[in-house]
Tab-separated table of C-alpha atoms and ligand atoms in Angstrom:
chain	number	residue	atom	x	y	z
A	11	UNK	CA	-24.765	16.302	-3.727
A	12	UNK	CA	-22.078	15.938	-6.335
A	13	UNK	CA	-21.268	12.467	-7.595
A	14	UNK	CA	-17.987	12.059	-5.731
A	15	UNK	CA	-19.004	13.441	-2.350
A	16	UNK	CA	-20.950	10.235	-1.660
A	17	UNK	CA	-17.659	8.533	-0.907
A	18	UNK	CA	-15.217	11.300	-0.035
A	19	UNK	CA	-14.361	12.742	3.383
A	20	UNK	CA	-12.255	15.892	3.684
A	21	UNK	CA	-11.686	15.508	-0.061
A	22	UNK	CA	-10.197	12.022	0.377
A	23	UNK	CA	-11.445	8.434	-0.004
A	24	UNK	CA	-10.594	5.177	1.693
A	25	UNK	CA	-11.985	2.376	-0.439
A	26	UNK	CA	-11.971	-1.332	0.392
A	27	UNK	CA	-11.596	-3.460	-2.749
A	28	UNK	CA	-12.970	-7.001	-2.801
A	29	UNK	CA	-13.164	-8.045	-6.448
A	30	UNK	CA	-10.104	-10.301	-6.193
A	31	UNK	CA	-12.313	-13.419	-6.139
A	32	UNK	CA	-12.859	-12.803	-9.847
A	33	UNK	CA	-9.495	-11.268	-10.728
A	34	UNK	CA	-7.275	-13.757	-8.873
A	35	UNK	CA	-9.566	-16.510	-7.622
A	36	UNK	CA	-9.834	-17.863	-4.073
A	37	UNK	CA	-6.044	-18.186	-3.864
A	38	UNK	CA	-6.009	-14.737	-2.203
A	39	UNK	CA	-8.337	-15.920	0.562
A	40	UNK	CA	-8.084	-17.731	3.880
A	41	UNK	CA	-10.816	-19.303	6.042
A	42	UNK	CA	-11.970	-15.873	7.232
A	43	UNK	CA	-11.721	-13.496	4.277
A	44	UNK	CA	-13.153	-16.005	1.808
A	45	UNK	CA	-16.462	-14.923	3.354
A	46	UNK	CA	-17.610	-11.622	1.790
A	47	UNK	CA	-19.486	-10.807	4.997
A	48	UNK	CA	-16.190	-10.756	6.924
A	49	UNK	CA	-14.810	-8.116	4.536
A	50	UNK	CA	-18.022	-6.116	4.304
A	51	UNK	CA	-18.094	-5.983	8.104
A	52	UNK	CA	-14.549	-4.543	8.122
A	53	UNK	CA	-15.692	-1.881	5.652
A	54	UNK	CA	-18.635	-0.897	7.865
A	55	UNK	CA	-16.937	-1.176	11.253
A	56	UNK	CA	-13.789	0.668	10.154
A	57	UNK	CA	-15.732	3.402	8.342
A	58	UNK	CA	-14.400	2.920	4.842
A	59	UNK	CA	-15.846	5.443	2.384
A	60	UNK	CA	-16.785	2.720	-0.090
A	61	UNK	CA	-16.692	-1.019	-0.757
A	62	UNK	CA	-15.846	-2.165	-4.305
A	63	UNK	CA	-17.040	-5.538	-5.569
A	64	UNK	CA	-18.492	-7.420	-8.485
A	65	UNK	CA	-22.277	-7.651	-8.741
A	66	UNK	CA	-22.706	-11.169	-7.325
A	67	UNK	CA	-21.024	-10.273	-4.046
A	68	UNK	CA	-23.067	-7.066	-3.863
A	69	UNK	CA	-26.365	-8.797	-4.627
A	70	UNK	CA	-25.770	-11.450	-2.003
A	71	UNK	CA	-24.196	-9.453	0.816
A	72	UNK	CA	-24.276	-5.665	0.414
A	73	UNK	CA	-27.280	-3.786	1.766
A	74	UNK	CA	-28.443	-0.202	1.041
A	75	UNK	CA	-27.821	2.236	3.843
A	76	UNK	CA	-24.453	0.769	4.784
A	77	UNK	CA	-21.064	1.569	3.319
A	78	UNK	CA	-21.423	3.102	-0.186
A	79	UNK	CA	-20.975	0.623	-3.033
A	80	UNK	CA	-18.694	0.936	-6.053
A	81	UNK	CA	-19.827	-1.785	-8.426
A	82	UNK	CA	-17.214	-3.154	-10.792
A	83	UNK	CA	-18.920	-3.723	-14.138
A	84	UNK	CA	-16.155	-5.573	-15.951
A	85	UNK	CA	-13.451	-8.059	-15.047
A	86	UNK	CA	-11.541	-11.146	-16.131
A	87	UNK	CA	-10.030	-14.192	-14.466
A	88	UNK	CA	-6.359	-14.970	-13.835
A	89	UNK	CA	-6.752	-18.262	-15.700
A	90	UNK	CA	-6.294	-16.441	-18.987
A	91	UNK	CA	-2.637	-16.995	-19.856
A	92	UNK	CA	-2.123	-14.647	-22.823
A	93	UNK	CA	-0.244	-11.376	-22.738
A	94	UNK	CA	-3.024	-9.110	-24.083
A	95	UNK	CA	-5.767	-8.923	-21.463
A	96	UNK	CA	-9.351	-7.995	-22.214
A	97	UNK	CA	-11.982	-7.406	-19.529
A	98	UNK	CA	-15.480	-7.049	-20.993
A	99	UNK	CA	-18.515	-5.596	-19.310
A	100	UNK	CA	-20.460	-8.136	-17.258
A	101	UNK	CA	-23.026	-5.901	-15.574
A	102	UNK	CA	-25.100	-3.004	-16.900
A	103	UNK	CA	-24.869	0.458	-15.404
A	104	UNK	CA	-28.646	0.386	-14.950
A	105	UNK	CA	-28.357	-2.736	-12.815
A	106	UNK	CA	-25.658	-1.055	-10.694
A	107	UNK	CA	-28.013	1.886	-10.211
A	108	UNK	CA	-30.953	-0.380	-9.312
A	109	UNK	CA	-28.785	-2.124	-6.726
A	110	UNK	CA	-28.073	1.269	-5.163
A	111	UNK	CA	-24.406	1.701	-6.125
A	112	UNK	CA	-22.865	5.156	-5.717
A	113	UNK	CA	-20.444	4.529	-8.567
A	114	UNK	CA	-19.385	2.028	-11.175
A	115	UNK	CA	-15.814	0.838	-11.642
A	116	UNK	CA	-14.328	-0.276	-14.924
A	117	UNK	CA	-10.828	-1.621	-15.708
A	118	UNK	CA	-9.009	-0.628	-18.886
A	119	UNK	CA	-5.763	-2.499	-19.592
A	120	UNK	CA	-3.875	0.375	-21.113
A	121	UNK	CA	-1.402	-0.813	-23.750
A	122	UNK	CA	-3.075	-4.190	-24.322
A	123	UNK	CA	-3.774	-5.173	-27.932
A	124	UNK	CA	-7.409	-5.168	-26.788
A	125	UNK	CA	-7.444	-1.679	-25.282
A	126	UNK	CA	-9.649	-0.254	-28.060
A	127	UNK	CA	-12.570	-2.457	-26.970
A	128	UNK	CA	-12.202	-1.411	-23.342
A	129	UNK	CA	-11.820	2.275	-24.220
A	130	UNK	CA	-15.011	2.165	-26.269
A	131	UNK	CA	-16.869	0.275	-23.562
A	132	UNK	CA	-15.724	2.637	-20.819
A	133	UNK	CA	-16.938	5.553	-22.962
A	134	UNK	CA	-20.449	4.099	-22.917
A	135	UNK	CA	-20.288	3.167	-19.235
A	136	UNK	CA	-19.213	6.707	-18.290
A	137	UNK	CA	-22.087	8.299	-20.227
A	138	UNK	CA	-24.662	5.893	-18.799
A	139	UNK	CA	-23.353	6.392	-15.263
A	140	UNK	CA	-23.474	10.175	-15.504
A	141	UNK	CA	-27.003	10.060	-16.936
A	142	UNK	CA	-28.004	8.235	-13.721
A	143	UNK	CA	-25.968	10.625	-11.559
A	144	UNK	CA	-23.413	7.971	-10.639
A	145	UNK	CA	-19.641	8.346	-10.681
A	146	UNK	CA	-17.542	6.308	-13.121
A	147	UNK	CA	-14.197	5.226	-11.712
A	148	UNK	CA	-11.472	4.030	-14.030
A	149	UNK	CA	-9.101	1.261	-12.910
A	150	UNK	CA	-6.233	2.033	-15.363
A	151	UNK	CA	-3.637	-0.743	-15.421
A	152	UNK	CA	-0.836	-0.859	-17.998
A	153	UNK	CA	-0.610	-4.403	-19.380
A	154	UNK	CA	0.420	-6.221	-22.533
A	155	UNK	CA	3.559	-7.134	-24.451
A	156	UNK	CA	4.077	-3.518	-25.555
A	157	UNK	CA	4.309	-2.317	-21.966
A	158	UNK	CA	7.914	-2.673	-20.885
A	159	UNK	CA	7.609	-1.279	-17.366
A	160	UNK	CA	4.135	-1.116	-15.902
A	161	UNK	CA	5.144	1.028	-12.922
A	162	UNK	CA	7.300	3.616	-14.692
A	163	UNK	CA	6.335	7.228	-14.148
A	164	UNK	CA	5.631	7.755	-17.872
A	165	UNK	CA	3.384	4.727	-18.175
A	166	UNK	CA	1.396	5.401	-14.999
A	167	UNK	CA	1.066	9.098	-15.864
A	168	UNK	CA	-0.328	8.016	-19.240
A	169	UNK	CA	-2.831	5.850	-17.346
A	170	UNK	CA	-4.003	8.698	-15.071
A	171	UNK	CA	-4.167	11.061	-18.050
A	172	UNK	CA	-6.593	8.623	-19.638
A	173	UNK	CA	-8.852	9.219	-16.651
A	174	UNK	CA	-9.001	12.893	-17.569
A	175	UNK	CA	-9.259	12.349	-21.334
A	176	UNK	CA	-12.076	9.807	-20.945
A	177	UNK	CA	-14.105	11.748	-18.379
A	178	UNK	CA	-13.607	9.439	-15.391
A	179	UNK	CA	-14.605	10.838	-12.001
A	180	UNK	CA	-11.515	9.236	-10.454
A	181	UNK	CA	-8.712	7.029	-11.683
A	182	UNK	CA	-7.052	4.205	-9.805
A	183	UNK	CA	-3.476	3.185	-10.623
A	184	UNK	CA	-0.520	1.273	-9.193
A	185	UNK	CA	2.152	3.167	-7.272
A	186	UNK	CA	5.314	4.147	-9.154
A	187	UNK	CA	7.348	3.379	-6.047
A	188	UNK	CA	8.574	6.938	-5.572
A	189	UNK	CA	6.942	10.138	-4.421
A	190	UNK	CA	8.505	12.351	-7.086
A	191	UNK	CA	7.358	10.117	-9.917
A	192	UNK	CA	3.867	9.972	-8.442
A	193	UNK	CA	3.658	13.766	-8.306
A	194	UNK	CA	3.820	13.787	-12.108
A	195	UNK	CA	1.292	10.965	-12.244
A	196	UNK	CA	-1.158	13.052	-10.186
A	197	UNK	CA	-0.453	16.198	-12.191
A	198	UNK	CA	-1.132	14.406	-15.473
A	199	UNK	CA	-4.692	13.684	-14.276
A	200	UNK	CA	-5.542	17.395	-13.936
A	201	UNK	CA	-8.598	17.769	-11.680
A	202	UNK	CA	-9.394	14.063	-11.660
A	203	UNK	CA	-8.736	12.470	-8.254
A	204	UNK	CA	-6.102	9.723	-8.299
A	205	UNK	CA	-6.349	6.650	-6.066
A	206	UNK	CA	-3.544	4.213	-5.390
A	207	UNK	CA	-4.175	0.458	-5.672
A	208	UNK	CA	-2.698	-1.619	-2.868
A	209	UNK	CA	-1.053	-4.636	-4.487
A	210	UNK	CA	-0.026	-7.867	-2.742
A	211	UNK	CA	0.228	-7.732	1.041
A	212	UNK	CA	3.636	-6.484	2.141
A	213	UNK	CA	5.564	-8.479	4.785
A	214	UNK	CA	5.884	-5.416	6.926
A	215	UNK	CA	2.863	-3.144	7.442
A	216	UNK	CA	5.084	-0.103	7.834
A	217	UNK	CA	6.352	-0.597	4.251
A	218	UNK	CA	2.797	-0.500	2.946
A	219	UNK	CA	1.912	2.570	5.011
A	220	UNK	CA	5.074	4.291	3.757
A	221	UNK	CA	3.904	3.748	0.158
A	222	UNK	CA	0.496	5.137	1.067
A	223	UNK	CA	2.081	8.179	2.700
A	224	UNK	CA	4.276	8.709	-0.368
A	225	UNK	CA	1.358	8.729	-2.755
A	226	UNK	CA	-0.697	10.997	-0.485
A	227	UNK	CA	2.186	13.473	-0.217
A	228	UNK	CA	2.422	13.377	-3.995
A	229	UNK	CA	-1.178	14.619	-4.188
A	230	UNK	CA	-3.272	11.432	-4.407
A	231	UNK	CA	-6.876	11.606	-3.227
A	232	UNK	CA	-6.931	8.268	-1.492
A	233	UNK	CA	-6.429	4.564	-1.821
A	234	UNK	CA	-8.504	1.642	-3.008
A	235	UNK	CA	-6.914	-1.357	-1.323
A	236	UNK	CA	-7.852	-4.915	-0.598
A	237	UNK	CA	-5.292	-7.512	0.355
A	238	UNK	CA	-3.234	-5.302	2.667
A	239	UNK	CA	-6.371	-4.810	4.765
A	240	UNK	CA	-8.389	-8.012	4.727
A	241	UNK	CA	-5.318	-10.272	4.753
A	242	UNK	CA	-3.942	-8.370	7.762
A	243	UNK	CA	-3.770	-10.233	11.102
A	244	UNK	CA	-5.512	-7.208	12.552
A	245	UNK	CA	-7.654	-5.589	9.826
A	246	UNK	CA	-9.226	-3.080	12.247
A	247	UNK	CA	-5.850	-1.748	13.343
A	248	UNK	CA	-4.554	-1.616	9.758
A	249	UNK	CA	-7.684	0.273	8.693
A	250	UNK	CA	-7.320	2.734	11.555
A	251	UNK	CA	-3.700	3.403	10.590
A	252	UNK	CA	-4.636	3.820	6.942
A	253	UNK	CA	-7.388	6.310	7.759
A	254	UNK	CA	-4.975	8.293	9.950
A	255	UNK	CA	-2.627	8.743	6.971
A	256	UNK	CA	-5.148	9.084	4.131
A	257	UNK	CA	-7.893	11.118	5.783
A	258	UNK	CA	-6.141	12.891	8.657
A	259	UNK	CA	-2.713	13.427	7.102
A	260	UNK	CA	-0.809	11.787	9.976
A	261	UNK	CA	2.745	10.550	9.590
A	262	UNK	CA	3.623	6.862	9.312
A	263	UNK	CA	5.175	7.023	12.799
A	264	UNK	CA	1.997	8.518	14.287
A	265	UNK	CA	-0.157	5.965	12.488
A	266	UNK	CA	1.969	3.025	13.638
A	267	UNK	CA	1.331	4.025	17.268
A	268	UNK	CA	-2.422	3.457	16.849
A	269	UNK	CA	-3.674	0.138	18.210
B	305	LIG	P1	-5.352	-4.971	-3.921
B	305	LIG	O1	-5.166	-3.819	-2.969
B	305	LIG	O2	-5.642	-6.247	-3.201
B	305	LIG	O3	-4.174	-5.073	-4.878
B	305	LIG	O4	-6.640	-4.639	-4.785
B	305	LIG	C1	-6.668	-3.600	-5.708
B	305	LIG	C2	-7.103	-4.116	-7.066
B	305	LIG	O5	-7.247	-3.080	-8.006
B	305	LIG	C3	-8.408	-4.898	-7.023
B	305	LIG	O6	-9.525	-4.075	-7.187
B	305	LIG	C4	-8.204	-5.880	-8.143
B	305	LIG	O7	-8.870	-7.075	-7.928
B	305	LIG	C5	-6.742	-6.141	-8.103
B	305	LIG	O8	-6.125	-4.989	-7.579
B	305	LIG	C6	-6.213	-6.454	-9.475
B	305	LIG	O9	-4.841	-6.613	-9.393
B	305	LIG	P2	-3.977	-7.158	-10.591
B	305	LIG	O10	-4.659	-6.772	-11.868
B	305	LIG	O11	-2.644	-6.496	-10.411
B	305	LIG	O12	-3.894	-8.626	-10.416
């Protein structure tokens, strides 16, 4: 089995991200989704292709044999107030492998004054992951004072290109906001699958699904989303609609009819 087929269906992936407890803190959570079990249950029940979390959540809640795990091996908090983010490794690739993860995830803040450290660290993580037959997924987010527009087509295409240059098995980026721009973003990654990150929950679910449809039509290989699913009033219905668009290629109108 090749590294990516562990969490791809019909060449696409629907990934549920739940590392926001570290990245943003509990401010993203309510009484229900503050409980990792609530979110892990959505991932299993709604047949997500993978669940992405930090190691503590995985060690305490995730079990082998369920939804495949993508273990984030670096991260930082939102309490850091400076403009040049740095997220250092906090978990070894070997530990991710021992836990049973199918892949490791690593964030590089492209354009940050600290990017060199993250680029070097990702280089090691990628080699270690491949030696253990695990995929290495790059979260490539443009950040820092030098980055004027973090969702411009040029900047995001640079981020996906890094996925190819650095040997990532997939690269996850923010949406440019337009299908045409995202086509270039996908093209810049060559053969490396591109996933769209969700972002804050939209007021209207249809707006979110329209973004997802736009990135899929532009050639993306899936989405890795969190808040738009587990903050939804009806996470099961949102997940079903997402899968219809991402995996089955349905239109937004067709997806919105699903209950
Ligand atoms: P969301 O769909 O909730 O935005 O999650 C995607 C994600 O990449 C998470 O894995 C991560 O915690 C978060 O976005 C980081 O977002 P940001 O760096 O923009 O605060």
